[in-house]
mmCIF file of C-alpha atoms and ligand atoms in Angstrom:
data_model
loop_
_atom_site.group_PDB
_atom_site.id
_atom_site.type_symbol
_atom_site.label_atom_id
_atom_site.label_comp_id
_atom_site.label_asym_id
_atom_site.label_seq_id
_atom_site.Cartn_x
_atom_site.Cartn_y
_atom_site.Cartn_z
ATOM 1 C CA MET J 515 66.678 106.463 89.336
ATOM 2 C CA PRO J 516 68.576 107.181 92.475
ATOM 3 C CA GLU J 517 67.747 109.977 95.087
ATOM 4 C CA SER J 518 70.369 111.094 96.538
ATOM 5 C CA ILE J 519 74.511 110.565 96.543
ATOM 6 C CA GLU J 520 74.028 107.705 98.964
ATOM 7 C CA ASP J 521 71.824 105.840 96.444
ATOM 8 C CA GLN J 522 74.427 106.667 93.220
ATOM 9 C CA ARG J 523 78.086 104.981 95.391
ATOM 10 C CA PRO J 524 78.630 101.395 94.581
ATOM 11 C CA THR J 525 76.949 98.934 97.392
ATOM 12 C CA ALA J 526 79.722 97.894 99.502
ATOM 13 C CA ARG J 527 78.174 94.455 100.349
ATOM 14 C CA VAL J 528 79.338 93.535 96.506
ATOM 15 C CA LEU J 529 82.851 91.414 97.528
ATOM 16 C CA PRO J 530 85.853 92.229 95.289
ATOM 17 C CA HIS J 531 86.059 89.542 92.321
ATOM 18 C CA GLU J 532 88.772 87.745 91.582
ATOM 19 C CA LEU J 533 90.519 88.582 88.791
ATOM 20 C CA PRO J 534 89.279 86.532 86.085
ATOM 21 C CA THR J 535 92.166 83.511 84.729
ATOM 22 C CA ALA J 536 92.197 85.136 81.246
ATOM 23 C CA LEU J 537 93.957 88.899 82.753
ATOM 24 C CA ARG J 538 95.937 87.526 85.324
ATOM 25 C CA ASP J 539 97.957 85.193 82.866
ATOM 26 C CA ALA J 540 98.317 88.022 80.609
ATOM 27 C CA GLY J 541 99.702 90.041 82.979
ATOM 28 C CA LEU J 542 97.401 92.642 83.729
ATOM 29 C CA THR J 543 97.208 92.029 86.968
ATOM 30 C CA ASN J 544 99.910 94.524 87.315
ATOM 31 C CA TRP J 545 97.784 97.219 86.237
ATOM 32 C CA ILE J 546 95.232 96.499 88.810
ATOM 33 C CA ARG J 547 94.966 97.550 91.404
ATOM 34 C CA GLU J 548 92.957 94.989 94.257
ATOM 35 C CA PRO J 549 90.879 97.137 97.056
ATOM 36 C CA LEU J 550 93.450 98.055 99.452
ATOM 37 C CA ASP J 551 91.789 98.865 103.238
ATOM 38 C CA ASP J 552 93.207 102.456 102.711
ATOM 39 C CA ALA J 553 90.680 103.097 99.261
ATOM 40 C CA VAL J 554 87.774 104.403 100.925
ATOM 41 C CA ASP J 555 84.846 102.934 98.838
ATOM 42 C CA ARG J 556 86.398 99.684 98.392
ATOM 43 C CA ARG J 557 86.220 99.532 95.011
ATOM 44 C CA ARG J 558 88.946 97.729 92.700
ATOM 45 C CA ARG J 559 90.957 100.666 90.949
ATOM 46 C CA ILE J 560 92.245 100.130 86.809
ATOM 47 C CA ILE J 561 94.893 101.492 85.540
ATOM 48 C CA MET J 562 94.208 101.890 82.011
ATOM 49 C CA PRO J 563 98.386 101.567 80.536
ATOM 50 C CA PRO J 564 98.851 104.457 77.803
ATOM 51 C CA ALA J 565 99.292 104.136 74.289
ATOM 52 C CA ALA J 566 103.080 104.930 74.198
ATOM 53 C CA ALA J 567 103.765 102.120 77.008
ATOM 54 C CA VAL J 568 102.335 99.714 75.818
ATOM 55 C CA MET J 569 102.264 99.577 71.319
ATOM 56 C CA GLY J 570 103.645 96.928 70.132
ATOM 57 C CA THR J 571 103.723 95.356 73.004
ATOM 58 C CA PRO J 572 101.636 91.935 73.836
ATOM 59 C CA MET J 573 99.441 93.913 76.655
ATOM 60 C CA SER J 574 98.398 96.337 73.442
ATOM 61 C CA GLY J 575 96.393 93.590 73.402
ATOM 62 C CA HIS J 576 94.176 93.045 76.065
ATOM 63 C CA GLN J 577 92.306 97.174 76.284
ATOM 64 C CA GLY J 578 89.363 95.541 75.379
ATOM 65 C CA ALA J 579 89.179 93.111 78.483
ATOM 66 C CA LEU J 580 90.174 96.090 80.935
ATOM 67 C CA LEU J 581 87.439 97.820 79.510
ATOM 68 C CA ALA J 582 85.197 94.915 80.344
ATOM 69 C CA GLU J 583 86.264 94.283 84.240
ATOM 70 C CA ALA J 584 85.662 98.097 84.658
ATOM 71 C CA ARG J 585 82.281 97.260 84.049
ATOM 72 C CA HIS J 586 81.924 95.119 87.531
ATOM 73 C CA PRO J 587 79.929 96.886 89.736
ATOM 74 C CA ASP J 588 83.281 96.903 92.126
ATOM 75 C CA THR J 589 85.726 97.859 89.775
ATOM 76 C CA VAL J 590 86.187 101.697 88.162
ATOM 77 C CA PHE J 591 89.278 103.009 86.635
ATOM 78 C CA MET J 592 91.286 105.274 88.328
ATOM 79 C CA MET J 593 90.891 108.769 88.450
ATOM 80 C CA GLY J 594 92.694 111.488 91.002
ATOM 81 C CA ASP J 595 94.785 110.773 93.929
ATOM 82 C CA ASN J 596 96.227 106.959 93.009
ATOM 83 C CA PRO J 597 97.146 106.012 96.712
ATOM 84 C CA ALA J 598 100.079 103.844 95.303
ATOM 85 C CA LEU J 599 101.242 107.353 95.282
ATOM 86 C CA PRO J 600 102.203 110.319 97.421
ATOM 87 C CA THR J 601 99.582 113.090 97.333
ATOM 88 C CA MET J 602 100.937 116.393 95.438
ATOM 89 C CA PRO J 603 100.176 119.384 97.288
ATOM 90 C CA GLU J 604 97.412 121.675 95.950
ATOM 91 C CA ARG J 605 100.152 124.236 94.490
ATOM 92 C CA PRO J 606 103.093 121.852 93.313
ATOM 93 C CA ALA J 607 106.168 123.278 92.870
ATOM 94 C CA LEU J 608 109.014 121.991 91.092
ATOM 95 C CA LYS J 609 110.683 120.546 94.506
ATOM 96 C CA ASP J 610 108.140 118.043 94.930
ATOM 97 C CA PHE J 611 107.866 116.171 91.343
ATOM 98 C CA PHE J 612 111.641 115.852 92.086
ATOM 99 C CA LEU J 613 110.815 114.055 95.532
ATOM 100 C CA LEU J 614 107.041 112.563 95.497
ATOM 101 C CA ARG J 615 107.082 111.794 91.846
ATOM 102 C CA PHE J 616 110.476 110.803 89.937
ATOM 103 C CA GLY J 617 112.480 107.058 90.500
ATOM 104 C CA ARG J 618 115.852 107.043 92.645
ATOM 105 C CA ILE J 619 117.449 106.412 89.304
ATOM 106 C CA PRO J 620 116.427 109.919 87.256
ATOM 107 C CA ARG J 621 116.173 111.868 90.239
ATOM 108 C CA THR J 622 120.000 111.095 91.121
ATOM 109 C CA HIS J 623 120.608 111.423 87.766
ATOM 110 C CA LEU J 624 119.524 115.085 87.185
ATOM 111 C CA LEU J 625 120.911 116.206 90.691
ATOM 112 C CA GLN J 626 124.240 114.903 90.653
ATOM 113 C CA SER J 627 124.616 116.678 86.517
ATOM 114 C CA ALA J 628 123.836 119.756 88.189
ATOM 115 C CA ARG J 629 126.144 119.052 91.337
ATOM 116 C CA VAL J 630 129.029 117.749 88.865
ATOM 117 C CA ALA J 631 128.657 121.321 86.878
ATOM 118 C CA ARG J 632 128.461 123.262 90.261
ATOM 119 C CA GLU J 633 131.300 121.810 90.497
ATOM 120 C CA ASN J 634 132.861 122.544 87.364
ATOM 121 C CA GLY J 635 132.436 126.293 88.101
ATOM 122 C CA LEU J 636 129.238 126.948 85.265
ATOM 123 C CA ASP J 637 126.714 129.219 84.656
ATOM 124 C CA GLU J 638 123.788 128.533 86.864
ATOM 125 C CA LYS J 639 122.195 128.362 83.047
ATOM 126 C CA VAL J 640 124.171 125.714 82.502
ATOM 127 C CA ILE J 641 123.270 124.602 85.664
ATOM 128 C CA THR J 642 119.394 124.829 85.829
ATOM 129 C CA ALA J 643 119.491 122.499 81.867
ATOM 130 C CA CYS J 644 121.987 119.831 83.822
ATOM 131 C CA LEU J 645 119.005 119.395 86.820
ATOM 132 C CA LEU J 646 116.116 119.328 84.377
ATOM 133 C CA HIS J 647 117.847 118.349 81.446
ATOM 134 C CA ASP J 648 116.429 114.663 81.411
ATOM 135 C CA ILE J 649 112.506 116.023 83.388
ATOM 136 C CA ALA J 650 110.785 113.691 80.605
ATOM 137 C CA ILE J 651 112.966 110.007 81.380
ATOM 138 C CA ALA J 652 111.948 110.530 85.399
ATOM 139 C CA GLY J 653 108.143 111.661 84.724
ATOM 140 C CA LEU J 654 106.937 111.640 81.456
ATOM 141 C CA LEU J 655 108.163 109.978 78.681
ATOM 142 C CA THR J 656 111.115 108.333 77.288
ATOM 143 C CA ALA J 657 111.476 108.490 73.573
ATOM 144 C CA ASN J 658 112.234 112.495 72.317
ATOM 145 C CA HIS J 659 112.420 113.208 75.711
ATOM 146 C CA GLY J 660 115.056 116.570 75.252
ATOM 147 C CA TYR J 661 111.662 117.540 73.281
ATOM 148 C CA TRP J 662 109.615 116.604 75.815
ATOM 149 C CA GLY J 663 111.614 118.279 78.115
ATOM 150 C CA ALA J 664 112.416 120.878 77.268
ATOM 151 C CA GLN J 665 108.733 121.322 76.380
ATOM 152 C CA LEU J 666 107.860 121.348 79.651
ATOM 153 C CA VAL J 667 110.160 124.097 81.195
ATOM 154 C CA ARG J 668 109.858 126.071 78.731
ATOM 155 C CA PRO J 669 107.492 128.887 80.073
ATOM 156 C CA TYR J 670 109.118 129.555 83.224
ATOM 157 C CA VAL J 671 113.036 129.331 82.208
ATOM 158 C CA ASP J 672 115.087 131.223 79.841
ATOM 159 C CA GLU J 673 114.498 130.055 76.917
ATOM 160 C CA GLU J 674 118.782 129.153 76.714
ATOM 161 C CA VAL J 675 117.853 126.465 79.195
ATOM 162 C CA ALA J 676 115.042 125.498 76.526
ATOM 163 C CA TRP J 677 117.047 125.296 74.262
ATOM 164 C CA ALA J 678 120.005 123.254 75.704
ATOM 165 C CA ILE J 679 117.802 120.641 77.077
ATOM 166 C CA GLU J 680 115.640 120.103 73.331
ATOM 167 C CA LYS J 681 119.474 119.956 71.782
ATOM 168 C CA HIS J 682 121.050 117.781 74.235
ATOM 169 C CA GLU J 683 119.691 114.669 72.767
ATOM 170 C CA ALA J 684 120.702 114.837 69.404
ATOM 171 C CA LEU J 685 124.442 116.534 70.531
ATOM 172 C CA ARG J 686 124.418 112.947 72.773
ATOM 173 C CA TYR J 687 125.162 110.460 70.087
ATOM 174 C CA PHE J 688 127.924 112.843 67.880
ATOM 175 C CA PRO J 689 131.294 113.686 69.189
ATOM 176 C CA ASP J 690 133.129 116.776 69.767
ATOM 177 C CA GLU J 691 137.065 116.090 70.607
ATOM 178 C CA SER J 692 138.031 119.994 70.758
ATOM 179 C CA VAL J 693 135.853 120.321 74.239
ATOM 180 C CA GLY J 694 136.390 116.393 75.538
ATOM 181 C CA TYR J 695 132.917 114.862 74.914
ATOM 182 C CA ARG J 696 133.308 111.930 73.164
ATOM 183 C CA TYR J 697 130.176 108.624 72.211
ATOM 184 C CA PRO J 698 129.409 106.737 75.573
ATOM 185 C CA GLN J 699 130.563 104.128 76.829
ATOM 186 C CA ALA J 700 126.680 103.868 78.457
ATOM 187 C CA TYR J 701 125.321 103.964 74.654
ATOM 188 C CA VAL J 702 127.199 101.217 72.990
ATOM 189 C CA ASP J 703 125.762 98.817 75.962
ATOM 190 C CA TYR J 704 122.227 100.615 75.101
ATOM 191 C CA PHE J 705 122.396 101.138 71.456
ATOM 192 C CA GLY J 706 124.659 98.310 70.319
ATOM 193 C CA ALA J 707 128.339 99.252 69.254
ATOM 194 C CA ASP J 708 126.659 99.713 65.124
ATOM 195 C CA TYR J 709 123.597 101.791 66.433
ATOM 196 C CA SER J 710 123.128 104.970 63.819
ATOM 197 C CA PRO J 711 121.023 107.631 64.717
ATOM 198 C CA PRO J 712 118.715 108.471 62.402
ATOM 199 C CA ASP J 713 118.651 111.537 59.639
ATOM 200 C CA TYR J 714 116.617 114.760 61.780
ATOM 201 C CA LEU J 715 119.155 113.871 65.067
ATOM 202 C CA ARG J 716 122.008 114.176 63.042
ATOM 203 C CA ARG J 717 119.868 117.163 60.771
ATOM 204 C CA GLU J 718 119.201 118.717 64.826
ATOM 205 C CA HIS J 719 123.613 118.089 65.583
ATOM 206 C CA GLU J 720 124.168 119.491 62.697
ATOM 207 C CA ALA J 721 122.269 122.520 62.943
ATOM 208 C CA ALA J 722 123.160 122.977 67.085
ATOM 209 C CA ARG J 723 126.468 123.208 66.161
ATOM 210 C CA LYS J 724 125.705 126.093 64.285
ATOM 211 C CA HIS J 725 123.850 128.109 67.146
ATOM 212 C CA ARG J 726 124.916 130.425 69.332
ATOM 213 C CA TRP J 727 124.063 127.926 72.892
ATOM 214 C CA TYR J 728 125.584 125.233 71.058
ATOM 215 C CA MET J 729 128.359 125.470 74.167
ATOM 216 C CA THR J 730 125.314 125.491 76.762
ATOM 217 C CA SER J 731 123.855 122.814 75.411
ATOM 218 C CA ARG J 732 127.523 120.626 75.461
ATOM 219 C CA LEU J 733 127.703 121.576 78.589
ATOM 220 C CA VAL J 734 124.901 119.427 79.379
ATOM 221 C CA THR J 735 126.504 116.318 77.475
ATOM 222 C CA ILE J 736 129.828 116.649 79.582
ATOM 223 C CA ASN J 737 128.115 116.987 83.073
ATOM 224 C CA ASP J 738 125.658 113.862 81.804
ATOM 225 C CA ILE J 739 128.806 111.636 81.550
ATOM 226 C CA TYR J 740 129.911 111.717 85.048
ATOM 227 C CA SER J 741 126.614 111.664 86.988
ATOM 228 C CA PHE J 742 125.569 107.771 86.958
ATOM 229 C CA ASP J 743 126.344 107.241 90.750
ATOM 230 C CA PRO J 744 123.467 105.391 92.505
ATOM 231 C CA ASP J 745 125.054 105.569 96.077
ATOM 232 C CA VAL J 746 125.307 109.195 96.014
ATOM 233 C CA VAL J 747 123.100 111.436 97.774
ATOM 234 C CA VAL J 748 122.096 114.642 96.467
ATOM 235 C CA ASP J 749 119.858 117.132 98.164
ATOM 236 C CA PHE J 750 117.621 119.034 95.762
ATOM 237 C CA ASP J 751 117.605 121.950 98.280
ATOM 238 C CA GLU J 752 121.819 122.317 97.368
ATOM 239 C CA PHE J 753 119.874 124.289 95.000
ATOM 240 C CA GLU J 754 116.938 125.852 96.129
ATOM 241 C CA ASP J 755 118.665 129.230 95.568
ATOM 242 C CA VAL J 756 119.508 127.733 91.326
ATOM 243 C CA VAL J 757 116.181 127.087 90.923
ATOM 244 C CA GLY J 758 114.267 129.677 92.625
ATOM 245 C CA ARG J 759 116.644 131.713 90.261
ATOM 246 C CA ASN J 760 115.646 130.165 87.079
ATOM 247 C CA PHE J 761 112.935 128.582 87.245
ATOM 248 C CA ARG J 762 109.309 130.900 87.705
ATOM 249 C CA GLN J 763 107.507 127.883 89.636
ATOM 250 C CA PRO J 764 104.126 130.046 88.834
ATOM 251 C CA ALA J 765 102.631 130.288 91.862
ATOM 252 C CA GLU J 766 98.893 128.521 91.424
ATOM 253 C CA GLY J 767 101.171 125.068 91.113
ATOM 254 C CA LEU J 768 102.362 123.329 88.203
ATOM 255 C CA GLY J 769 99.609 121.995 86.667
ATOM 256 C CA PHE J 770 97.463 124.962 87.250
ATOM 257 C CA ASP J 771 98.699 128.186 85.951
ATOM 258 C CA GLY J 772 96.661 127.622 82.628
ATOM 259 C CA SER J 773 100.385 127.844 80.488
ATOM 260 C CA PRO J 774 100.588 126.076 77.134
ATOM 261 C CA VAL J 775 101.940 122.482 78.761
ATOM 262 C CA ALA J 776 99.749 122.661 82.189
ATOM 263 C CA HIS J 777 97.933 119.074 81.441
ATOM 264 C CA MET J 778 101.838 117.533 80.670
ATOM 265 C CA TRP J 779 102.726 118.901 84.856
ATOM 266 C CA ARG J 780 99.431 117.692 86.110
ATOM 267 C CA THR J 781 100.644 114.336 83.882
ATOM 268 C CA MET J 782 102.810 113.830 85.756
ATOM 269 C CA ILE J 783 100.912 114.685 89.189
ATOM 270 C CA TRP J 784 97.820 111.935 88.458
ATOM 271 C CA PRO J 785 100.098 109.484 85.989
ATOM 272 C CA ASN J 786 97.250 107.361 85.973
ATOM 273 C CA ASN J 787 93.696 108.971 84.832
ATOM 274 C CA PHE J 788 91.901 107.349 82.413
ATOM 275 C CA LEU J 789 91.584 110.456 81.125
HETATM 276 FE FE1 FE2 U 1468 118.956 113.047 78.138
HETATM 277 FE FE1 FE2 U 1469 120.952 112.510 81.323
#
């Protein structure tokens, strides 16, 4: 039995071993961080890909190999800060997720959408909804992104903002010529000209059309269309005032306020945790 914490440390004398060829051939090196100089313990860290990311792909067959690899004394699963990601502050705010976690493309898309909404003189609720509408794509999950996104922000924004974010996903598929909204060309490119949205989205759209907040969500889709210029740079601070008035930032930090969605923010802080 180890007598002290010192004895429990994996020994530094174990040299990192070569990744088995089978795992290399399967492309699993993408999920494994080799020991780096910036890792104090020099251990290899394995990232187990989330089920939602690999289900239905060849990667899903290699879970066992990754579990076996973790039994090696120089190898552990990723838990806590991944050195490949910037460290988040102890009490992260919305801005920290935008700057330290979200990829450049979705971040730019969100900021540009909000900027267009502001330039169009729209209500702060619409600007806020535009700023946050694809937050799930930026940091969590792509499928059902409107619903994940609405859930993420619901405790911190006006219910109308959360509703608009949730419904924009369905509304994107259905034109409303009366306000100049057409089916997006991007969706023809992404899904093919013959794609037809499933029944549950049709029902969502029909119900949303009759809702008193319909236009708030529709405006999200209208400002969504013209917001894909990757060369335009928008500073998050441009929206500091809008965020200050429309997003109730918890004092404990997002992820640590005990809200029903705190775990979702923690998942974005430590997206590679094994558990
Ligand atoms: Fe969206
Ligand atoms: Fe969008």
